[in-house]
């Protein structure tokens, strides 16, 4: 300590001034380290992704202006808009840019481009129809979690199990989550078995293939919620967005 104070004196600084400068410098350094450890800079768009017919466009309009979108056609282009984010007391607490991406397999490459600018992802699935669409849903999640720019970012992901209003047909959140988890595990095994640089990134993002994949233990925070975009039951999506602003 004496040596440090002597060093300060050699710079012509009073001991208390020198100590104050040191405290500020150490605090700043710690803040920088914390920021880096939390995964670096994220983009600024929230992406709505997922298989065709899941309800992304319906959710997009519901969030944007509370309107009911007549989802009769599959989207061929993305929709972009700003969503006013409200807290649970219905007060506007900020806004986020939201992108509704088409689920059509031929347009999936769009998602890859937008992931460079992603701040968070909402994977919208049809909870009544998850079993036949589990591969697409898991592929989308796989793409997100192993994307080179996302790998180091700890991107928040919400699995929105939509169409919860179809009470007798809609599967539970737990079922949807486990179905996607299992499918993602299968994809991880296949990709790791293929080897190469790609498999290193897969292991980095999804863990080693010798243990069962657990969504809750991945680097990115992955949560799931039951919603109904059509009936306006989207509070859990709003809560997810509120954590971003
Ligand atoms: N019952 C029910 N139907 C819904 C809900 N949300 C969307 N739908 C219906 O599901 C269909 C597909 O909705 P979209 O919002 O167009 O789905 P999408 O994910 O944008 O589909 P793509 O653009 O093809 O990727 C439409 O007929 C909607 O009316 C919901 O919460 N409950
Ligand atoms: Mg759409």
PDB file of C-alpha atoms and ligand atoms in Angstrom:
ATOM      1  CA  UNK A   1       0.000   0.000   0.000  1.00  0.00           C
ATOM      2  CA  UNK A   2       2.816   2.379   0.965  1.00  0.00           C
ATOM      3  CA  UNK A   3       4.481   1.712  -2.367  1.00  0.00           C
ATOM      4  CA  UNK A   4       1.252   2.491  -4.197  1.00  0.00           C
ATOM      5  CA  UNK A   5       0.882   5.764  -2.278  1.00  0.00           C
ATOM      6  CA  UNK A   6       4.516   6.595  -2.969  1.00  0.00           C
ATOM      7  CA  UNK A   7       3.842   6.036  -6.656  1.00  0.00           C
ATOM      8  CA  UNK A   8       0.919   8.487  -6.392  1.00  0.00           C
ATOM      9  CA  UNK A   9       3.130  11.021  -4.652  1.00  0.00           C
ATOM     10  CA  UNK A  10       5.753  10.640  -7.384  1.00  0.00           C
ATOM     11  CA  UNK A  11       2.999  11.718  -9.826  1.00  0.00           C
ATOM     12  CA  UNK A  12       2.429  14.801  -7.670  1.00  0.00           C
ATOM     13  CA  UNK A  13      -0.982  13.593  -6.381  1.00  0.00           C
ATOM     14  CA  UNK A  14      -2.355  13.921  -2.833  1.00  0.00           C
ATOM     15  CA  UNK A  15      -2.849  10.422  -1.252  1.00  0.00           C
ATOM     16  CA  UNK A  16      -6.680  10.866  -1.004  1.00  0.00           C
ATOM     17  CA  UNK A  17      -6.898  12.044  -4.651  1.00  0.00           C
ATOM     18  CA  UNK A  18      -4.740   9.136  -5.784  1.00  0.00           C
ATOM     19  CA  UNK A  19      -6.861   6.601  -3.811  1.00  0.00           C
ATOM     20  CA  UNK A  20     -10.077   8.092  -5.294  1.00  0.00           C
ATOM     21  CA  UNK A  21      -8.648   7.765  -8.832  1.00  0.00           C
ATOM     22  CA  UNK A  22      -7.644   4.167  -8.094  1.00  0.00           C
ATOM     23  CA  UNK A  23     -11.131   3.260  -6.799  1.00  0.00           C
ATOM     24  CA  UNK A  24     -12.795   4.759  -9.898  1.00  0.00           C
ATOM     25  CA  UNK A  25     -10.338   2.968 -12.228  1.00  0.00           C
ATOM     26  CA  UNK A  26     -10.833  -0.418 -10.522  1.00  0.00           C
ATOM     27  CA  UNK A  27     -14.645   0.018 -10.587  1.00  0.00           C
ATOM     28  CA  UNK A  28     -14.577   0.844 -14.305  1.00  0.00           C
ATOM     29  CA  UNK A  29     -12.339  -2.150 -14.994  1.00  0.00           C
ATOM     30  CA  UNK A  30     -14.728  -4.442 -13.089  1.00  0.00           C
ATOM     31  CA  UNK A  31     -17.695  -3.083 -15.065  1.00  0.00           C
ATOM     32  CA  UNK A  32     -15.899  -3.771 -18.355  1.00  0.00           C
ATOM     33  CA  UNK A  33     -15.020  -7.317 -17.225  1.00  0.00           C
ATOM     34  CA  UNK A  34     -18.646  -7.942 -16.144  1.00  0.00           C
ATOM     35  CA  UNK A  35     -19.955  -6.661 -19.468  1.00  0.00           C
ATOM     36  CA  UNK A  36     -17.582  -8.908 -21.408  1.00  0.00           C
ATOM     37  CA  UNK A  37     -18.407 -11.905 -19.220  1.00  0.00           C
ATOM     38  CA  UNK A  38     -22.131 -11.383 -19.801  1.00  0.00           C
ATOM     39  CA  UNK A  39     -21.629 -12.058 -23.484  1.00  0.00           C
ATOM     40  CA  UNK A  40     -20.727  -8.810 -25.218  1.00  0.00           C
ATOM     41  CA  UNK A  41     -22.898  -6.606 -27.368  1.00  0.00           C
ATOM     42  CA  UNK A  42     -26.299  -7.734 -28.576  1.00  0.00           C
ATOM     43  CA  UNK A  43     -28.200  -6.421 -31.568  1.00  0.00           C
ATOM     44  CA  UNK A  44     -31.414  -4.488 -31.294  1.00  0.00           C
ATOM     45  CA  UNK A  45     -34.139  -6.588 -32.940  1.00  0.00           C
ATOM     46  CA  UNK A  46     -36.450  -9.160 -31.415  1.00  0.00           C
ATOM     47  CA  UNK A  47     -37.001 -11.907 -33.993  1.00  0.00           C
ATOM     48  CA  UNK A  48     -40.241 -13.874 -34.244  1.00  0.00           C
ATOM     49  CA  UNK A  49     -39.274 -17.189 -35.797  1.00  0.00           C
ATOM     50  CA  UNK A  50     -40.710 -20.692 -36.086  1.00  0.00           C
ATOM     51  CA  UNK A  51     -42.483 -23.106 -38.427  1.00  0.00           C
ATOM     52  CA  UNK A  52     -45.217 -22.013 -40.877  1.00  0.00           C
ATOM     53  CA  UNK A  53     -48.625 -21.457 -39.366  1.00  0.00           C
ATOM     54  CA  UNK A  54     -47.367 -21.143 -35.794  1.00  0.00           C
ATOM     55  CA  UNK A  55     -48.886 -17.684 -35.382  1.00  0.00           C
ATOM     56  CA  UNK A  56     -45.889 -15.303 -35.749  1.00  0.00           C
ATOM     57  CA  UNK A  57     -47.721 -12.723 -37.857  1.00  0.00           C
ATOM     58  CA  UNK A  58     -50.759 -12.883 -35.591  1.00  0.00           C
ATOM     59  CA  UNK A  59     -48.488 -12.319 -32.595  1.00  0.00           C
ATOM     60  CA  UNK A  60     -46.643  -9.503 -34.394  1.00  0.00           C
ATOM     61  CA  UNK A  61     -49.833  -7.478 -34.989  1.00  0.00           C
ATOM     62  CA  UNK A  62     -51.152  -8.295 -31.549  1.00  0.00           C
ATOM     63  CA  UNK A  63     -48.001  -6.910 -29.935  1.00  0.00           C
ATOM     64  CA  UNK A  64     -47.665  -3.939 -32.284  1.00  0.00           C
ATOM     65  CA  UNK A  65     -51.123  -2.442 -32.026  1.00  0.00           C
ATOM     66  CA  UNK A  66     -53.368  -5.011 -30.380  1.00  0.00           C
ATOM     67  CA  UNK A  67     -55.031  -5.755 -33.706  1.00  0.00           C
ATOM     68  CA  UNK A  68     -56.237  -9.131 -34.920  1.00  0.00           C
ATOM     69  CA  UNK A  69     -54.423 -10.215 -38.037  1.00  0.00           C
ATOM     70  CA  UNK A  70     -56.448 -12.348 -40.397  1.00  0.00           C
ATOM     71  CA  UNK A  71     -53.795 -15.001 -40.927  1.00  0.00           C
ATOM     72  CA  UNK A  72     -55.070 -16.599 -44.069  1.00  0.00           C
ATOM     73  CA  UNK A  73     -51.825 -16.586 -46.039  1.00  0.00           C
ATOM     74  CA  UNK A  74     -48.324 -17.673 -45.262  1.00  0.00           C
ATOM     75  CA  UNK A  75     -45.901 -14.729 -45.028  1.00  0.00           C
ATOM     76  CA  UNK A  76     -43.543 -14.312 -47.969  1.00  0.00           C
ATOM     77  CA  UNK A  77     -41.679 -11.343 -46.510  1.00  0.00           C
ATOM     78  CA  UNK A  78     -40.775 -10.134 -43.070  1.00  0.00           C
ATOM     79  CA  UNK A  79     -42.876  -7.594 -41.167  1.00  0.00           C
ATOM     80  CA  UNK A  80     -41.025  -5.027 -39.138  1.00  0.00           C
ATOM     81  CA  UNK A  81     -42.412  -2.722 -36.479  1.00  0.00           C
ATOM     82  CA  UNK A  82     -41.864  -1.052 -33.150  1.00  0.00           C
ATOM     83  CA  UNK A  83     -43.660  -2.514 -30.153  1.00  0.00           C
ATOM     84  CA  UNK A  84     -44.441  -0.366 -27.120  1.00  0.00           C
ATOM     85  CA  UNK A  85     -43.428  -2.516 -24.179  1.00  0.00           C
ATOM     86  CA  UNK A  86     -45.768  -2.413 -21.175  1.00  0.00           C
ATOM     87  CA  UNK A  87     -45.129  -3.605 -17.631  1.00  0.00           C
ATOM     88  CA  UNK A  88     -47.650  -5.650 -15.627  1.00  0.00           C
ATOM     89  CA  UNK A  89     -49.332  -2.386 -14.534  1.00  0.00           C
ATOM     90  CA  UNK A  90     -49.915  -1.629 -18.242  1.00  0.00           C
ATOM     91  CA  UNK A  91     -47.467   1.284 -18.205  1.00  0.00           C
ATOM     92  CA  UNK A  92     -45.243   1.785 -21.262  1.00  0.00           C
ATOM     93  CA  UNK A  93     -41.666   1.139 -20.136  1.00  0.00           C
ATOM     94  CA  UNK A  94     -39.881   1.315 -23.483  1.00  0.00           C
ATOM     95  CA  UNK A  95     -39.993   0.053 -27.023  1.00  0.00           C
ATOM     96  CA  UNK A  96     -38.346  -2.667 -29.094  1.00  0.00           C
ATOM     97  CA  UNK A  97     -37.978  -3.317 -32.802  1.00  0.00           C
ATOM     98  CA  UNK A  98     -39.698  -6.582 -33.696  1.00  0.00           C
ATOM     99  CA  UNK A  99     -39.223  -8.586 -36.897  1.00  0.00           C
ATOM    100  CA  UNK A 100     -41.755 -11.228 -37.933  1.00  0.00           C
ATOM    101  CA  UNK A 101     -39.912 -13.641 -40.222  1.00  0.00           C
ATOM    102  CA  UNK A 102     -41.616 -16.002 -42.679  1.00  0.00           C
ATOM    103  CA  UNK A 103     -41.648 -19.642 -41.595  1.00  0.00           C
ATOM    104  CA  UNK A 104     -41.514 -20.948 -45.149  1.00  0.00           C
ATOM    105  CA  UNK A 105     -38.483 -23.282 -45.540  1.00  0.00           C
ATOM    106  CA  UNK A 106     -37.313 -21.491 -48.704  1.00  0.00           C
ATOM    107  CA  UNK A 107     -37.135 -18.190 -46.856  1.00  0.00           C
ATOM    108  CA  UNK A 108     -35.257 -19.502 -43.849  1.00  0.00           C
ATOM    109  CA  UNK A 109     -31.963 -17.985 -44.968  1.00  0.00           C
ATOM    110  CA  UNK A 110     -33.462 -14.599 -44.009  1.00  0.00           C
ATOM    111  CA  UNK A 111     -33.292 -15.673 -40.405  1.00  0.00           C
ATOM    112  CA  UNK A 112     -29.556 -16.206 -40.618  1.00  0.00           C
ATOM    113  CA  UNK A 113     -29.014 -12.650 -41.863  1.00  0.00           C
ATOM    114  CA  UNK A 114     -31.170 -11.159 -39.119  1.00  0.00           C
ATOM    115  CA  UNK A 115     -29.480 -13.126 -36.358  1.00  0.00           C
ATOM    116  CA  UNK A 116     -26.508 -10.776 -36.664  1.00  0.00           C
ATOM    117  CA  UNK A 117     -28.747  -8.039 -35.324  1.00  0.00           C
ATOM    118  CA  UNK A 118     -30.765 -10.069 -32.813  1.00  0.00           C
ATOM    119  CA  UNK A 119     -31.274  -8.955 -29.266  1.00  0.00           C
ATOM    120  CA  UNK A 120     -33.668 -11.767 -28.409  1.00  0.00           C
ATOM    121  CA  UNK A 121     -35.676 -14.457 -30.161  1.00  0.00           C
ATOM    122  CA  UNK A 122     -39.260 -15.640 -29.766  1.00  0.00           C
ATOM    123  CA  UNK A 123     -39.743 -19.112 -31.248  1.00  0.00           C
ATOM    124  CA  UNK A 124     -43.477 -19.286 -32.003  1.00  0.00           C
ATOM    125  CA  UNK A 125     -44.912 -22.781 -32.280  1.00  0.00           C
ATOM    126  CA  UNK A 126     -48.417 -24.164 -32.701  1.00  0.00           C
ATOM    127  CA  UNK A 127     -48.874 -26.062 -29.431  1.00  0.00           C
ATOM    128  CA  UNK A 128     -51.653 -28.131 -30.985  1.00  0.00           C
ATOM    129  CA  UNK A 129     -49.433 -29.239 -33.844  1.00  0.00           C
ATOM    130  CA  UNK A 130     -45.935 -29.436 -32.417  1.00  0.00           C
ATOM    131  CA  UNK A 131     -45.356 -33.137 -33.024  1.00  0.00           C
ATOM    132  CA  UNK A 132     -45.363 -33.009 -36.868  1.00  0.00           C
ATOM    133  CA  UNK A 133     -43.466 -29.689 -36.781  1.00  0.00           C
ATOM    134  CA  UNK A 134     -40.899 -30.605 -34.150  1.00  0.00           C
ATOM    135  CA  UNK A 135     -38.071 -30.923 -36.685  1.00  0.00           C
ATOM    136  CA  UNK A 136     -38.572 -27.411 -38.112  1.00  0.00           C
ATOM    137  CA  UNK A 137     -38.995 -25.932 -34.631  1.00  0.00           C
ATOM    138  CA  UNK A 138     -35.808 -27.591 -33.369  1.00  0.00           C
ATOM    139  CA  UNK A 139     -33.926 -26.670 -36.562  1.00  0.00           C
ATOM    140  CA  UNK A 140     -34.799 -23.018 -36.019  1.00  0.00           C
ATOM    141  CA  UNK A 141     -33.626 -23.158 -32.425  1.00  0.00           C
ATOM    142  CA  UNK A 142     -30.485 -25.034 -33.465  1.00  0.00           C
ATOM    143  CA  UNK A 143     -29.754 -22.366 -36.079  1.00  0.00           C
ATOM    144  CA  UNK A 144     -30.162 -19.623 -33.491  1.00  0.00           C
ATOM    145  CA  UNK A 145     -28.064 -21.182 -30.750  1.00  0.00           C
ATOM    146  CA  UNK A 146     -25.198 -22.242 -33.009  1.00  0.00           C
ATOM    147  CA  UNK A 147     -25.107 -19.112 -35.167  1.00  0.00           C
ATOM    148  CA  UNK A 148     -21.543 -17.684 -35.018  1.00  0.00           C
ATOM    149  CA  UNK A 149     -22.612 -14.270 -33.757  1.00  0.00           C
ATOM    150  CA  UNK A 150     -25.080 -15.671 -31.235  1.00  0.00           C
ATOM    151  CA  UNK A 151     -22.738 -18.277 -29.736  1.00  0.00           C
ATOM    152  CA  UNK A 152     -20.918 -15.722 -27.595  1.00  0.00           C
ATOM    153  CA  UNK A 153     -23.918 -13.581 -26.701  1.00  0.00           C
ATOM    154  CA  UNK A 154     -26.212 -15.493 -24.333  1.00  0.00           C
ATOM    155  CA  UNK A 155     -29.258 -14.547 -26.326  1.00  0.00           C
ATOM    156  CA  UNK A 156     -32.586 -14.715 -24.438  1.00  0.00           C
ATOM    157  CA  UNK A 157     -35.006 -17.094 -26.158  1.00  0.00           C
ATOM    158  CA  UNK A 158     -38.711 -17.538 -25.442  1.00  0.00           C
ATOM    159  CA  UNK A 159     -40.525 -20.593 -26.776  1.00  0.00           C
ATOM    160  CA  UNK A 160     -44.051 -19.237 -27.234  1.00  0.00           C
ATOM    161  CA  UNK A 161     -46.416 -22.231 -27.247  1.00  0.00           C
ATOM    162  CA  UNK A 162     -49.198 -20.546 -29.188  1.00  0.00           C
ATOM    163  CA  UNK A 163     -52.861 -21.475 -29.708  1.00  0.00           C
ATOM    164  CA  UNK A 164     -53.318 -22.327 -26.026  1.00  0.00           C
ATOM    165  CA  UNK A 165     -56.961 -21.379 -26.575  1.00  0.00           C
ATOM    166  CA  UNK A 166     -57.420 -24.716 -28.384  1.00  0.00           C
ATOM    167  CA  UNK A 167     -57.690 -26.223 -24.946  1.00  0.00           C
ATOM    168  CA  UNK A 168     -58.303 -29.860 -25.744  1.00  0.00           C
ATOM    169  CA  UNK A 169     -55.771 -29.982 -28.604  1.00  0.00           C
ATOM    170  CA  UNK A 170     -52.959 -27.731 -27.401  1.00  0.00           C
ATOM    171  CA  UNK A 171     -50.115 -29.571 -25.702  1.00  0.00           C
ATOM    172  CA  UNK A 172     -48.738 -28.314 -22.402  1.00  0.00           C
ATOM    173  CA  UNK A 173     -45.706 -26.024 -22.258  1.00  0.00           C
ATOM    174  CA  UNK A 174     -43.771 -28.867 -20.680  1.00  0.00           C
ATOM    175  CA  UNK A 175     -44.617 -31.250 -23.512  1.00  0.00           C
ATOM    176  CA  UNK A 176     -43.664 -28.686 -26.204  1.00  0.00           C
ATOM    177  CA  UNK A 177     -40.419 -27.869 -24.439  1.00  0.00           C
ATOM    178  CA  UNK A 178     -39.444 -31.527 -24.008  1.00  0.00           C
ATOM    179  CA  UNK A 179     -40.346 -32.333 -27.614  1.00  0.00           C
ATOM    180  CA  UNK A 180     -38.057 -29.570 -28.922  1.00  0.00           C
ATOM    181  CA  UNK A 181     -35.323 -30.474 -26.417  1.00  0.00           C
ATOM    182  CA  UNK A 182     -35.317 -34.103 -27.573  1.00  0.00           C
ATOM    183  CA  UNK A 183     -35.216 -33.132 -31.240  1.00  0.00           C
ATOM    184  CA  UNK A 184     -32.411 -30.649 -30.604  1.00  0.00           C
ATOM    185  CA  UNK A 185     -30.465 -33.404 -28.836  1.00  0.00           C
ATOM    186  CA  UNK A 186     -30.812 -35.655 -31.898  1.00  0.00           C
ATOM    187  CA  UNK A 187     -29.590 -32.837 -34.181  1.00  0.00           C
ATOM    188  CA  UNK A 188     -26.630 -32.154 -31.928  1.00  0.00           C
ATOM    189  CA  UNK A 189     -25.566 -35.833 -32.016  1.00  0.00           C
ATOM    190  CA  UNK A 190     -25.766 -35.904 -35.821  1.00  0.00           C
ATOM    191  CA  UNK A 191     -23.855 -32.649 -36.317  1.00  0.00           C
ATOM    192  CA  UNK A 192     -21.157 -33.559 -33.788  1.00  0.00           C
ATOM    193  CA  UNK A 193     -20.762 -36.988 -35.415  1.00  0.00           C
ATOM    194  CA  UNK A 194     -20.067 -35.252 -38.732  1.00  0.00           C
ATOM    195  CA  UNK A 195     -17.011 -33.613 -37.116  1.00  0.00           C
ATOM    196  CA  UNK A 196     -15.118 -30.566 -38.398  1.00  0.00           C
ATOM    197  CA  UNK A 197     -15.087 -26.947 -37.239  1.00  0.00           C
ATOM    198  CA  UNK A 198     -18.862 -26.894 -37.204  1.00  0.00           C
ATOM    199  CA  UNK A 199     -18.988 -29.603 -34.539  1.00  0.00           C
ATOM    200  CA  UNK A 200     -16.753 -27.525 -32.252  1.00  0.00           C
ATOM    201  CA  UNK A 201     -19.219 -24.652 -32.397  1.00  0.00           C
ATOM    202  CA  UNK A 202     -22.141 -27.016 -31.839  1.00  0.00           C
ATOM    203  CA  UNK A 203     -20.469 -28.415 -28.715  1.00  0.00           C
ATOM    204  CA  UNK A 204     -19.667 -24.911 -27.524  1.00  0.00           C
ATOM    205  CA  UNK A 205     -23.296 -23.824 -27.897  1.00  0.00           C
ATOM    206  CA  UNK A 206     -25.140 -27.002 -26.908  1.00  0.00           C
ATOM    207  CA  UNK A 207     -22.692 -28.929 -24.751  1.00  0.00           C
ATOM    208  CA  UNK A 208     -21.032 -32.299 -25.277  1.00  0.00           C
ATOM    209  CA  UNK A 209     -23.102 -34.929 -27.074  1.00  0.00           C
ATOM    210  CA  UNK A 210     -22.330 -37.649 -24.485  1.00  0.00           C
ATOM    211  CA  UNK A 211     -24.805 -36.127 -21.984  1.00  0.00           C
ATOM    212  CA  UNK A 212     -28.522 -35.530 -22.610  1.00  0.00           C
ATOM    213  CA  UNK A 213     -29.208 -31.984 -23.742  1.00  0.00           C
ATOM    214  CA  UNK A 214     -31.044 -29.869 -21.172  1.00  0.00           C
ATOM    215  CA  UNK A 215     -32.422 -26.570 -22.493  1.00  0.00           C
ATOM    216  CA  UNK A 216     -32.246 -24.989 -19.030  1.00  0.00           C
ATOM    217  CA  UNK A 217     -28.515 -25.535 -18.732  1.00  0.00           C
ATOM    218  CA  UNK A 218     -27.464 -23.889 -21.999  1.00  0.00           C
ATOM    219  CA  UNK A 219     -25.545 -20.642 -22.206  1.00  0.00           C
ATOM    220  CA  UNK A 220     -28.551 -18.771 -23.620  1.00  0.00           C
ATOM    221  CA  UNK A 221     -31.516 -18.363 -21.305  1.00  0.00           C
ATOM    222  CA  UNK A 222     -34.393 -20.395 -22.780  1.00  0.00           C
ATOM    223  CA  UNK A 223     -37.843 -20.050 -21.270  1.00  0.00           C
ATOM    224  CA  UNK A 224     -41.240 -21.251 -22.478  1.00  0.00           C
ATOM    225  CA  UNK A 225     -44.794 -19.982 -22.056  1.00  0.00           C
ATOM    226  CA  UNK A 226     -48.326 -20.791 -23.222  1.00  0.00           C
ATOM    227  CA  UNK A 227     -49.908 -17.953 -25.183  1.00  0.00           C
ATOM    228  CA  UNK A 228     -52.803 -17.246 -27.510  1.00  0.00           C
ATOM    229  CA  UNK A 229     -51.937 -14.575 -30.044  1.00  0.00           C
ATOM    230  CA  UNK A 230     -55.414 -14.729 -31.531  1.00  0.00           C
ATOM    231  CA  UNK A 231     -57.220 -14.216 -28.226  1.00  0.00           C
ATOM    232  CA  UNK A 232     -54.749 -11.588 -27.037  1.00  0.00           C
ATOM    233  CA  UNK A 233     -53.321 -13.701 -24.230  1.00  0.00           C
ATOM    234  CA  UNK A 234     -49.719 -12.568 -24.748  1.00  0.00           C
ATOM    235  CA  UNK A 235     -48.759 -11.247 -21.300  1.00  0.00           C
ATOM    236  CA  UNK A 236     -45.770 -13.587 -21.005  1.00  0.00           C
ATOM    237  CA  UNK A 237     -44.349 -12.307 -24.288  1.00  0.00           C
ATOM    238  CA  UNK A 238     -44.728  -8.735 -23.009  1.00  0.00           C
ATOM    239  CA  UNK A 239     -42.935  -9.708 -19.770  1.00  0.00           C
ATOM    240  CA  UNK A 240     -40.135 -11.225 -21.852  1.00  0.00           C
ATOM    241  CA  UNK A 241     -39.832  -7.978 -23.865  1.00  0.00           C
ATOM    242  CA  UNK A 242     -39.968  -5.882 -20.684  1.00  0.00           C
ATOM    243  CA  UNK A 243     -36.781  -7.581 -19.462  1.00  0.00           C
ATOM    244  CA  UNK A 244     -35.003  -6.305 -22.592  1.00  0.00           C
ATOM    245  CA  UNK A 245     -35.764  -2.603 -22.221  1.00  0.00           C
TER     246      UNK A 245
HETATM  247  N1  LIG B   1     -56.693 -20.864 -32.440  1.00  0.00           N
HETATM  248  C1  LIG B   1     -55.676 -20.039 -32.683  1.00  0.00           C
HETATM  249  N2  LIG B   1     -55.302 -19.800 -33.958  1.00  0.00           N
HETATM  250  C2  LIG B   1     -54.257 -18.946 -34.141  1.00  0.00           C
HETATM  251  C3  LIG B   1     -53.577 -18.309 -33.067  1.00  0.00           C
HETATM  252  N3  LIG B   1     -52.605 -17.544 -33.591  1.00  0.00           N
HETATM  253  C4  LIG B   1     -52.656 -17.689 -34.917  1.00  0.00           C
HETATM  254  N4  LIG B   1     -53.659 -18.527 -35.261  1.00  0.00           N
HETATM  255  C5  LIG B   1     -54.074 -18.938 -36.617  1.00  0.00           C
HETATM  256  O1  LIG B   1     -53.006 -19.704 -37.189  1.00  0.00           O
HETATM  257  C6  LIG B   1     -52.880 -19.431 -38.578  1.00  0.00           C
HETATM  258  C7  LIG B   1     -51.465 -19.001 -38.927  1.00  0.00           C
HETATM  259  O2  LIG B   1     -51.192 -17.759 -38.316  1.00  0.00           O
HETATM  260  P1  LIG B   1     -50.014 -16.797 -38.845  1.00  0.00           P
HETATM  261  O3  LIG B   1     -49.892 -15.716 -37.837  1.00  0.00           O
HETATM  262  O4  LIG B   1     -50.247 -16.397 -40.244  1.00  0.00           O
HETATM  263  O5  LIG B   1     -48.804 -17.810 -38.770  1.00  0.00           O
HETATM  264  P2  LIG B   1     -47.277 -17.550 -39.183  1.00  0.00           P
HETATM  265  O6  LIG B   1     -46.441 -18.189 -38.124  1.00  0.00           O
HETATM  266  O7  LIG B   1     -47.053 -16.110 -39.431  1.00  0.00           O
HETATM  267  O8  LIG B   1     -47.142 -18.394 -40.511  1.00  0.00           O
HETATM  268  P3  LIG B   1     -46.067 -18.168 -41.709  1.00  0.00           P
HETATM  269  O9  LIG B   1     -46.155 -16.749 -42.131  1.00  0.00           O
HETATM  270  O10 LIG B   1     -46.511 -19.141 -42.750  1.00  0.00           O
HETATM  271  O11 LIG B   1     -44.719 -18.544 -41.186  1.00  0.00           O
HETATM  272  C8  LIG B   1     -53.950 -18.365 -38.889  1.00  0.00           C
HETATM  273  O12 LIG B   1     -55.090 -18.986 -39.392  1.00  0.00           O
HETATM  274  C9  LIG B   1     -54.237 -17.737 -37.538  1.00  0.00           C
HETATM  275  O13 LIG B   1     -55.540 -17.192 -37.473  1.00  0.00           O
HETATM  276  C10 LIG B   1     -54.024 -18.581 -31.725  1.00  0.00           C
HETATM  277  O14 LIG B   1     -53.535 -18.078 -30.733  1.00  0.00           O
HETATM  278  N5  LIG B   1     -55.068 -19.462 -31.609  1.00  0.00           N
HETATM  279 MG1  LIG B   2     -46.485 -15.039 -41.070  1.00  0.00          MG
END
